[in-house]
mmCIF file of N, CA and C in Angstrom:
data_model
loop_
_atom_site.group_PDB
_atom_site.id
_atom_site.type_symbol
_atom_site.label_atom_id
_atom_site.label_comp_id
_atom_site.label_asym_id
_atom_site.label_seq_id
_atom_site.Cartn_x
_atom_site.Cartn_y
_atom_site.Cartn_z
ATOM 1 N N MET A 1 -3.933 5.924 -13.489
ATOM 2 C CA MET A 1 -3.200 6.036 -12.238
ATOM 3 C C MET A 1 -3.046 4.639 -11.641
ATOM 4 N N LYS A 2 -1.868 4.368 -11.115
ATOM 5 C CA LYS A 2 -1.617 3.100 -10.439
ATOM 6 C C LYS A 2 -1.589 3.319 -8.927
ATOM 7 N N ILE A 3 -2.326 2.450 -8.228
ATOM 8 C CA ILE A 3 -2.426 2.524 -6.773
ATOM 9 C C ILE A 3 -1.983 1.185 -6.194
ATOM 10 N N ALA A 4 -1.096 1.220 -5.204
ATOM 11 C CA ALA A 4 -0.624 -0.006 -4.561
ATOM 12 C C ALA A 4 -1.301 -0.187 -3.209
ATOM 13 N N PHE A 5 -1.591 -1.437 -2.895
ATOM 14 C CA PHE A 5 -2.198 -1.823 -1.616
ATOM 15 C C PHE A 5 -1.352 -2.921 -0.996
ATOM 16 N N CYS A 6 -1.101 -2.859 0.314
ATOM 17 C CA CYS A 6 -0.468 -3.983 0.997
ATOM 18 C C CYS A 6 -1.584 -4.952 1.345
ATOM 19 N N VAL A 7 -1.451 -6.195 0.917
ATOM 20 C CA VAL A 7 -2.546 -7.150 1.049
ATOM 21 C C VAL A 7 -2.094 -8.453 1.702
ATOM 22 N N GLN A 8 -3.081 -9.156 2.266
ATOM 23 C CA GLN A 8 -2.839 -10.447 2.895
ATOM 24 C C GLN A 8 -2.871 -11.584 1.894
ATOM 25 N N ASN A 9 -3.519 -11.357 0.747
ATOM 26 C CA ASN A 9 -3.692 -12.419 -0.236
ATOM 27 C C ASN A 9 -3.848 -11.814 -1.626
ATOM 28 N N ASP A 10 -3.805 -12.662 -2.633
ATOM 29 C CA ASP A 10 -3.960 -12.211 -4.013
ATOM 30 C C ASP A 10 -5.322 -12.673 -4.529
ATOM 31 N N ASN A 11 -6.348 -11.917 -4.199
ATOM 32 C CA ASN A 11 -7.703 -12.212 -4.661
ATOM 33 C C ASN A 11 -8.260 -11.049 -5.468
ATOM 34 N N GLY A 12 -7.413 -10.401 -6.245
ATOM 35 C CA GLY A 12 -7.860 -9.277 -7.054
ATOM 36 C C GLY A 12 -8.460 -8.182 -6.189
ATOM 37 N N LEU A 13 -9.566 -7.633 -6.631
ATOM 38 C CA LEU A 13 -10.198 -6.539 -5.893
ATOM 39 C C LEU A 13 -10.780 -6.988 -4.557
ATOM 40 N N ASP A 14 -10.951 -8.286 -4.372
ATOM 41 C CA ASP A 14 -11.438 -8.825 -3.097
ATOM 42 C C ASP A 14 -10.302 -9.121 -2.121
ATOM 43 N N SER A 15 -9.084 -8.766 -2.471
ATOM 44 C CA SER A 15 -7.945 -8.972 -1.572
ATOM 45 C C SER A 15 -8.157 -8.209 -0.274
ATOM 46 N N VAL A 16 -7.738 -8.813 0.821
ATOM 47 C CA VAL A 16 -7.862 -8.205 2.138
ATOM 48 C C VAL A 16 -6.641 -7.320 2.390
ATOM 49 N N ILE A 17 -6.894 -6.070 2.780
ATOM 50 C CA ILE A 17 -5.807 -5.133 3.057
ATOM 51 C C ILE A 17 -5.148 -5.516 4.380
ATOM 52 N N ASP A 18 -3.824 -5.633 4.372
ATOM 53 C CA ASP A 18 -3.065 -5.995 5.565
ATOM 54 C C ASP A 18 -2.874 -4.761 6.441
ATOM 55 N N SER A 19 -2.803 -4.974 7.747
ATOM 56 C CA SER A 19 -2.611 -3.843 8.660
ATOM 57 C C SER A 19 -1.164 -3.378 8.691
ATOM 58 N N ARG A 20 -0.251 -4.211 8.169
ATOM 59 C CA ARG A 20 1.166 -3.839 8.149
ATOM 60 C C ARG A 20 1.548 -3.398 6.741
ATOM 61 N N PHE A 21 2.435 -2.464 6.647
ATOM 62 C CA PHE A 21 2.906 -2.029 5.339
ATOM 63 C C PHE A 21 4.118 -2.855 4.911
ATOM 64 N N GLY A 22 5.223 -2.667 5.579
ATOM 65 C CA GLY A 22 6.475 -3.290 5.164
ATOM 66 C C GLY A 22 6.508 -4.798 5.268
ATOM 67 N N ARG A 23 5.735 -5.343 6.173
ATOM 68 C CA ARG A 23 5.741 -6.789 6.390
ATOM 69 C C ARG A 23 4.485 -7.480 5.868
ATOM 70 N N SER A 24 3.751 -6.822 5.012
ATOM 71 C CA SER A 24 2.582 -7.476 4.424
ATOM 72 C C SER A 24 3.063 -8.588 3.492
ATOM 73 N N PRO A 25 2.259 -9.642 3.313
ATOM 74 C CA PRO A 25 2.669 -10.753 2.440
ATOM 75 C C PRO A 25 2.874 -10.351 0.985
ATOM 76 N N GLY A 26 2.184 -9.309 0.531
ATOM 77 C CA GLY A 26 2.346 -8.903 -0.860
ATOM 78 C C GLY A 26 1.679 -7.578 -1.142
ATOM 79 N N PHE A 27 1.781 -7.144 -2.394
ATOM 80 C CA PHE A 27 1.213 -5.878 -2.830
ATOM 81 C C PHE A 27 0.382 -6.081 -4.087
ATOM 82 N N LEU A 28 -0.786 -5.496 -4.078
ATOM 83 C CA LEU A 28 -1.658 -5.507 -5.241
ATOM 84 C C LEU A 28 -1.599 -4.119 -5.853
ATOM 85 N N VAL A 29 -1.382 -4.046 -7.143
ATOM 86 C CA VAL A 29 -1.357 -2.761 -7.847
ATOM 87 C C VAL A 29 -2.596 -2.696 -8.726
ATOM 88 N N TYR A 30 -3.383 -1.660 -8.518
ATOM 89 C CA TYR A 30 -4.613 -1.447 -9.287
ATOM 90 C C TYR A 30 -4.405 -0.277 -10.240
ATOM 91 N N ASP A 31 -4.740 -0.480 -11.509
ATOM 92 C CA ASP A 31 -4.617 0.557 -12.530
ATOM 93 C C ASP A 31 -6.009 1.126 -12.806
ATOM 94 N N THR A 32 -6.219 2.389 -12.454
ATOM 95 C CA THR A 32 -7.537 3.001 -12.626
ATOM 96 C C THR A 32 -7.894 3.199 -14.095
ATOM 97 N N ASP A 33 -6.898 3.289 -14.969
ATOM 98 C CA ASP A 33 -7.160 3.508 -16.396
ATOM 99 C C ASP A 33 -7.673 2.238 -17.079
ATOM 100 N N THR A 34 -7.138 1.089 -16.676
ATOM 101 C CA THR A 34 -7.511 -0.171 -17.335
ATOM 102 C C THR A 34 -8.391 -1.052 -16.464
ATOM 103 N N ASP A 35 -8.605 -0.657 -15.209
ATOM 104 C CA ASP A 35 -9.372 -1.433 -14.234
ATOM 105 C C ASP A 35 -8.776 -2.839 -14.071
ATOM 106 N N SER A 36 -7.448 -2.912 -14.112
ATOM 107 C CA SER A 36 -6.759 -4.200 -13.987
ATOM 108 C C SER A 36 -5.886 -4.212 -12.735
ATOM 109 N N THR A 37 -5.524 -5.422 -12.310
ATOM 110 C CA THR A 37 -4.669 -5.575 -11.134
ATOM 111 C C THR A 37 -3.469 -6.441 -11.464
ATOM 112 N N SER A 38 -2.416 -6.236 -10.697
ATOM 113 C CA SER A 38 -1.253 -7.125 -10.735
ATOM 114 C C SER A 38 -0.789 -7.299 -9.294
ATOM 115 N N TYR A 39 -0.091 -8.369 -9.038
ATOM 116 C CA TYR A 39 0.314 -8.706 -7.676
ATOM 117 C C TYR A 39 1.799 -9.027 -7.668
ATOM 118 N N PHE A 40 2.477 -8.598 -6.618
ATOM 119 C CA PHE A 40 3.848 -9.068 -6.408
ATOM 120 C C PHE A 40 4.059 -9.362 -4.940
ATOM 121 N N ALA A 41 4.728 -10.486 -4.694
ATOM 122 C CA ALA A 41 4.958 -10.961 -3.332
ATOM 123 C C ALA A 41 5.977 -10.085 -2.618
ATOM 124 N N ASN A 42 5.876 -10.051 -1.314
ATOM 125 C CA ASN A 42 6.786 -9.276 -0.475
ATOM 126 C C ASN A 42 7.567 -10.223 0.444
ATOM 127 N N THR A 43 7.854 -11.418 -0.035
ATOM 128 C CA THR A 43 8.469 -12.453 0.795
ATOM 129 C C THR A 43 9.823 -12.038 1.356
ATOM 130 N N GLN A 44 10.585 -11.247 0.617
ATOM 131 C CA GLN A 44 11.910 -10.850 1.091
ATOM 132 C C GLN A 44 11.838 -9.946 2.313
ATOM 133 N N ASN A 45 10.701 -9.269 2.518
ATOM 134 C CA ASN A 45 10.564 -8.351 3.648
ATOM 135 C C ASN A 45 9.612 -8.854 4.722
ATOM 136 N N PHE A 46 8.884 -9.911 4.428
ATOM 137 C CA PHE A 46 7.867 -10.415 5.355
ATOM 138 C C PHE A 46 8.447 -10.731 6.734
ATOM 139 N N SER A 47 9.629 -11.321 6.764
ATOM 140 C CA SER A 47 10.239 -11.669 8.051
ATOM 141 C C SER A 47 11.611 -11.018 8.238
ATOM 142 N N ALA A 48 11.858 -9.926 7.543
ATOM 143 C CA ALA A 48 13.136 -9.219 7.675
ATOM 144 C C ALA A 48 13.294 -8.667 9.089
ATOM 145 N N PRO A 49 14.491 -8.790 9.670
ATOM 146 C CA PRO A 49 14.686 -8.296 11.034
ATOM 147 C C PRO A 49 14.594 -6.772 11.133
ATOM 148 N N GLN A 50 14.925 -6.074 10.069
ATOM 149 C CA GLN A 50 14.822 -4.609 10.052
ATOM 150 C C GLN A 50 14.822 -4.113 8.618
ATOM 151 N N GLY A 51 14.376 -2.892 8.409
ATOM 152 C CA GLY A 51 14.388 -2.281 7.087
ATOM 153 C C GLY A 51 13.266 -2.714 6.165
ATOM 154 N N ALA A 52 12.275 -3.446 6.686
ATOM 155 C CA ALA A 52 11.195 -3.949 5.838
ATOM 156 C C ALA A 52 10.386 -2.813 5.212
ATOM 157 N N GLY A 53 10.087 -1.784 5.974
ATOM 158 C CA GLY A 53 9.302 -0.665 5.455
ATOM 159 C C GLY A 53 10.022 0.083 4.354
ATOM 160 N N ILE A 54 11.307 0.317 4.556
ATOM 161 C CA ILE A 54 12.111 1.026 3.553
ATOM 162 C C ILE A 54 12.179 0.228 2.261
ATOM 163 N N GLN A 55 12.502 -1.055 2.364
ATOM 164 C CA GLN A 55 12.635 -1.885 1.162
ATOM 165 C C GLN A 55 11.303 -2.064 0.450
ATOM 166 N N SER A 56 10.230 -2.224 1.221
ATOM 167 C CA SER A 56 8.905 -2.348 0.606
ATOM 168 C C SER A 56 8.530 -1.060 -0.120
ATOM 169 N N ALA A 57 8.810 0.080 0.485
ATOM 170 C CA ALA A 57 8.528 1.365 -0.154
ATOM 171 C C ALA A 57 9.338 1.531 -1.436
ATOM 172 N N GLN A 58 10.599 1.108 -1.424
ATOM 173 C CA GLN A 58 11.422 1.182 -2.626
ATOM 174 C C GLN A 58 10.872 0.272 -3.722
ATOM 175 N N ASN A 59 10.422 -0.923 -3.341
ATOM 176 C CA ASN A 59 9.846 -1.852 -4.316
ATOM 177 C C ASN A 59 8.574 -1.289 -4.932
ATOM 178 N N ILE A 60 7.757 -0.656 -4.122
ATOM 179 C CA ILE A 60 6.525 -0.050 -4.631
ATOM 180 C C ILE A 60 6.853 1.092 -5.582
ATOM 181 N N ALA A 61 7.810 1.921 -5.223
ATOM 182 C CA ALA A 61 8.188 3.043 -6.087
ATOM 183 C C ALA A 61 8.671 2.544 -7.449
ATOM 184 N N GLN A 62 9.324 1.399 -7.475
ATOM 185 C CA GLN A 62 9.807 0.829 -8.741
ATOM 186 C C GLN A 62 8.673 0.321 -9.629
ATOM 187 N N GLN A 63 7.481 0.163 -9.065
ATOM 188 C CA GLN A 63 6.315 -0.281 -9.838
ATOM 189 C C GLN A 63 5.624 0.891 -10.542
ATOM 190 N N ASN A 64 6.193 2.077 -10.430
ATOM 191 C CA ASN A 64 5.648 3.285 -11.064
ATOM 192 C C ASN A 64 4.222 3.592 -10.617
ATOM 193 N N VAL A 65 3.972 3.426 -9.315
ATOM 194 C CA VAL A 65 2.658 3.775 -8.782
ATOM 195 C C VAL A 65 2.652 5.244 -8.376
ATOM 196 N N GLN A 66 1.477 5.829 -8.392
ATOM 197 C CA GLN A 66 1.340 7.222 -7.999
ATOM 198 C C GLN A 66 0.797 7.360 -6.580
ATOM 199 N N ALA A 67 0.199 6.273 -6.057
ATOM 200 C CA ALA A 67 -0.394 6.347 -4.726
ATOM 201 C C ALA A 67 -0.335 4.992 -4.043
ATOM 202 N N VAL A 68 -0.348 5.028 -2.714
ATOM 203 C CA VAL A 68 -0.444 3.843 -1.873
ATOM 204 C C VAL A 68 -1.633 4.055 -0.955
ATOM 205 N N ILE A 69 -2.449 3.026 -0.821
ATOM 206 C CA ILE A 69 -3.535 3.050 0.154
ATOM 207 C C ILE A 69 -3.221 1.956 1.160
ATOM 208 N N THR A 70 -3.100 2.336 2.428
ATOM 209 C CA THR A 70 -2.681 1.409 3.465
ATOM 210 C C THR A 70 -3.396 1.720 4.776
ATOM 211 N N LYS A 71 -3.359 0.775 5.684
ATOM 212 C CA LYS A 71 -3.931 1.009 7.012
ATOM 213 C C LYS A 71 -2.928 1.708 7.909
ATOM 214 N N ASN A 72 -1.638 1.376 7.735
ATOM 215 C CA ASN A 72 -0.584 1.940 8.578
ATOM 216 C C ASN A 72 0.693 2.124 7.772
ATOM 217 N N CYS A 73 1.441 3.169 8.129
ATOM 218 C CA CYS A 73 2.712 3.434 7.462
ATOM 219 C C CYS A 73 3.671 4.052 8.473
ATOM 220 N N GLY A 74 4.824 3.422 8.640
ATOM 221 C CA GLY A 74 5.830 3.913 9.565
ATOM 222 C C GLY A 74 6.610 5.085 8.995
ATOM 223 N N PRO A 75 7.425 5.744 9.830
ATOM 224 C CA PRO A 75 8.118 6.974 9.419
ATOM 225 C C PRO A 75 9.144 6.778 8.301
ATOM 226 N N LYS A 76 9.871 5.693 8.310
ATOM 227 C CA LYS A 76 10.893 5.502 7.269
ATOM 228 C C LYS A 76 10.258 5.176 5.922
ATOM 229 N N ALA A 77 9.243 4.308 5.927
ATOM 230 C CA ALA A 77 8.534 4.005 4.682
ATOM 231 C C ALA A 77 7.849 5.261 4.153
ATOM 232 N N TYR A 78 7.252 6.036 5.051
ATOM 233 C CA TYR A 78 6.594 7.276 4.664
ATOM 234 C C TYR A 78 7.585 8.197 3.952
ATOM 235 N N GLN A 79 8.770 8.339 4.530
ATOM 236 C CA GLN A 79 9.787 9.220 3.952
ATOM 237 C C GLN A 79 10.220 8.741 2.562
ATOM 238 N N VAL A 80 10.444 7.450 2.402
ATOM 239 C CA VAL A 80 10.868 6.903 1.104
ATOM 240 C C VAL A 80 9.783 7.134 0.055
ATOM 241 N N LEU A 81 8.532 6.865 0.410
ATOM 242 C CA LEU A 81 7.435 7.065 -0.538
ATOM 243 C C LEU A 81 7.290 8.534 -0.918
ATOM 244 N N MET A 82 7.410 9.428 0.044
ATOM 245 C CA MET A 82 7.305 10.859 -0.240
ATOM 246 C C MET A 82 8.422 11.308 -1.181
ATOM 247 N N GLN A 83 9.642 10.837 -0.917
ATOM 248 C CA GLN A 83 10.778 11.198 -1.775
ATOM 249 C C GLN A 83 10.594 10.675 -3.197
ATOM 250 N N ALA A 84 9.880 9.566 -3.340
ATOM 251 C CA ALA A 84 9.638 8.981 -4.661
ATOM 252 C C ALA A 84 8.426 9.620 -5.345
ATOM 253 N N GLY A 85 7.749 10.539 -4.657
ATOM 254 C CA GLY A 85 6.593 11.198 -5.239
ATOM 255 C C GLY A 85 5.324 10.365 -5.197
ATOM 256 N N VAL A 86 5.280 9.385 -4.302
ATOM 257 C CA VAL A 86 4.106 8.525 -4.156
ATOM 258 C C VAL A 86 3.230 9.070 -3.029
ATOM 259 N N GLU A 87 1.978 9.373 -3.342
ATOM 260 C CA GLU A 87 1.051 9.871 -2.337
ATOM 261 C C GLU A 87 0.575 8.705 -1.473
ATOM 262 N N ILE A 88 0.309 8.973 -0.193
ATOM 263 C CA ILE A 88 -0.121 7.940 0.737
ATOM 264 C C ILE A 88 -1.499 8.313 1.273
ATOM 265 N N TYR A 89 -2.404 7.350 1.205
ATOM 266 C CA TYR A 89 -3.752 7.526 1.737
ATOM 267 C C TYR A 89 -3.989 6.434 2.771
ATOM 268 N N MET A 90 -4.600 6.803 3.884
ATOM 269 C CA MET A 90 -4.913 5.844 4.936
ATOM 270 C C MET A 90 -6.361 5.397 4.787
ATOM 271 N N SER A 91 -6.564 4.098 4.933
ATOM 272 C CA SER A 91 -7.903 3.539 4.843
ATOM 273 C C SER A 91 -8.014 2.371 5.805
ATOM 274 N N GLN A 92 -9.107 2.280 6.504
ATOM 275 C CA GLN A 92 -9.352 1.148 7.389
ATOM 276 C C GLN A 92 -10.305 0.146 6.750
ATOM 277 N N ASP A 93 -10.525 0.272 5.452
ATOM 278 C CA ASP A 93 -11.389 -0.669 4.747
ATOM 279 C C ASP A 93 -10.778 -2.064 4.763
ATOM 280 N N VAL A 94 -11.631 -3.060 4.646
ATOM 281 C CA VAL A 94 -11.177 -4.447 4.684
ATOM 282 C C VAL A 94 -10.657 -4.909 3.326
ATOM 283 N N THR A 95 -11.351 -4.558 2.250
ATOM 284 C CA THR A 95 -10.943 -5.034 0.929
ATOM 285 C C THR A 95 -10.450 -3.901 0.037
ATOM 286 N N VAL A 96 -9.689 -4.281 -0.963
ATOM 287 C CA VAL A 96 -9.194 -3.331 -1.953
ATOM 288 C C VAL A 96 -10.372 -2.656 -2.649
ATOM 289 N N LYS A 97 -11.381 -3.437 -3.001
ATOM 290 C CA LYS A 97 -12.548 -2.906 -3.701
ATOM 291 C C LYS A 97 -13.208 -1.773 -2.915
ATOM 292 N N ASP A 98 -13.388 -1.971 -1.613
ATOM 293 C CA ASP A 98 -14.009 -0.935 -0.777
ATOM 294 C C ASP A 98 -13.156 0.331 -0.729
ATOM 295 N N ALA A 99 -11.854 0.156 -0.594
ATOM 296 C CA ALA A 99 -10.954 1.313 -0.529
ATOM 297 C C ALA A 99 -10.922 2.065 -1.855
ATOM 298 N N ILE A 100 -10.957 1.347 -2.972
ATOM 299 C CA ILE A 100 -10.964 2.001 -4.284
ATOM 300 C C ILE A 100 -12.222 2.841 -4.450
ATOM 301 N N GLN A 101 -13.360 2.308 -4.037
ATOM 302 C CA GLN A 101 -14.609 3.061 -4.151
ATOM 303 C C GLN A 101 -14.529 4.369 -3.372
ATOM 304 N N LYS A 102 -13.992 4.326 -2.162
ATOM 305 C CA LYS A 102 -13.853 5.542 -1.362
ATOM 306 C C LYS A 102 -12.842 6.501 -1.986
ATOM 307 N N PHE A 103 -11.742 5.946 -2.520
ATOM 308 C CA PHE A 103 -10.726 6.780 -3.165
ATOM 309 C C PHE A 103 -11.344 7.525 -4.351
ATOM 310 N N LYS A 104 -12.088 6.819 -5.183
ATOM 311 C CA LYS A 104 -12.695 7.437 -6.364
ATOM 312 C C LYS A 104 -13.708 8.516 -5.993
ATOM 313 N N LYS A 105 -14.355 8.362 -4.838
ATOM 314 C CA LYS A 105 -15.326 9.359 -4.373
ATOM 315 C C LYS A 105 -14.649 10.515 -3.634
ATOM 316 N N GLY A 106 -13.325 10.438 -3.462
ATOM 317 C CA GLY A 106 -12.605 11.485 -2.749
ATOM 318 C C GLY A 106 -12.784 11.417 -1.243
ATOM 319 N N GLU A 107 -13.118 10.247 -0.730
ATOM 320 C CA GLU A 107 -13.395 10.097 0.693
ATOM 321 C C GLU A 107 -12.183 9.697 1.530
ATOM 322 N N LEU A 108 -11.043 9.472 0.904
ATOM 323 C CA LEU A 108 -9.826 9.133 1.655
ATOM 324 C C LEU A 108 -8.928 10.359 1.736
ATOM 325 N N GLU A 109 -8.410 10.602 2.925
ATOM 326 C CA GLU A 109 -7.516 11.747 3.104
ATOM 327 C C GLU A 109 -6.072 11.336 2.865
ATOM 328 N N LYS A 110 -5.344 12.245 2.254
ATOM 329 C CA LYS A 110 -3.920 12.023 2.047
ATOM 330 C C LYS A 110 -3.204 12.131 3.395
ATOM 331 N N ALA A 111 -2.302 11.208 3.651
ATOM 332 C CA ALA A 111 -1.565 11.203 4.917
ATOM 333 C C ALA A 111 -0.584 12.367 4.962
ATOM 334 N N ALA A 112 -0.564 13.060 6.087
ATOM 335 C CA ALA A 112 0.363 14.171 6.289
ATOM 336 C C ALA A 112 1.620 13.718 7.017
ATOM 337 N N SER A 113 1.579 12.491 7.559
ATOM 338 C CA SER A 113 2.733 11.927 8.267
ATOM 339 C C SER A 113 2.496 10.434 8.460
ATOM 340 N N SER A 114 3.477 9.758 9.012
ATOM 341 C CA SER A 114 3.296 8.345 9.339
ATOM 342 C C SER A 114 2.291 8.251 10.487
ATOM 343 N N ASN A 115 1.693 7.087 10.651
ATOM 344 C CA ASN A 115 0.722 6.955 11.737
ATOM 345 C C ASN A 115 1.092 5.889 12.764
ATOM 346 N N VAL A 116 2.234 5.251 12.588
ATOM 347 C CA VAL A 116 2.755 4.300 13.575
ATOM 348 C C VAL A 116 4.252 4.540 13.732
ATOM 349 N N SER A 117 4.790 4.077 14.845
ATOM 350 C CA SER A 117 6.229 4.239 15.066
ATOM 351 C C SER A 117 7.000 3.204 14.254
ATOM 352 N N GLY A 118 8.282 3.394 14.149
ATOM 353 C CA GLY A 118 9.131 2.437 13.457
ATOM 354 C C GLY A 118 9.123 1.085 14.142
ATOM 355 N N HIS A 119 9.428 0.036 13.399
ATOM 356 C CA HIS A 119 9.475 -1.349 13.911
ATOM 357 C C HIS A 119 8.139 -1.780 14.488
ATOM 358 N N TRP A 120 7.062 -1.296 13.889
ATOM 359 C CA TRP A 120 5.728 -1.615 14.377
ATOM 360 C C TRP A 120 5.303 -2.980 13.935
#
């Protein structure tokens, strides 16, 4: 299973999870089958005047991930991810490693809706 995280930096499993989804500096993708990570920058959406959440969600869906773990997700990004069949889990953990441990233990709840308003 591939899981995407919005992150502030590219430090592998020690990457810090960003509080923003669409405007995070980049995304770390963790593969639970191989225990490997890959990173892709989100520079095109980092300072976008609008549509950052939608475009970021579309970019994540193109990475063939099955889940996203994030601190916050707006309504438009939530809708795009749901339409793409990507599950969303909310986590207030600081690092990717901490969030993965909770995910594997079943301690993260699947989001039933967005948790912030648009243009957050």
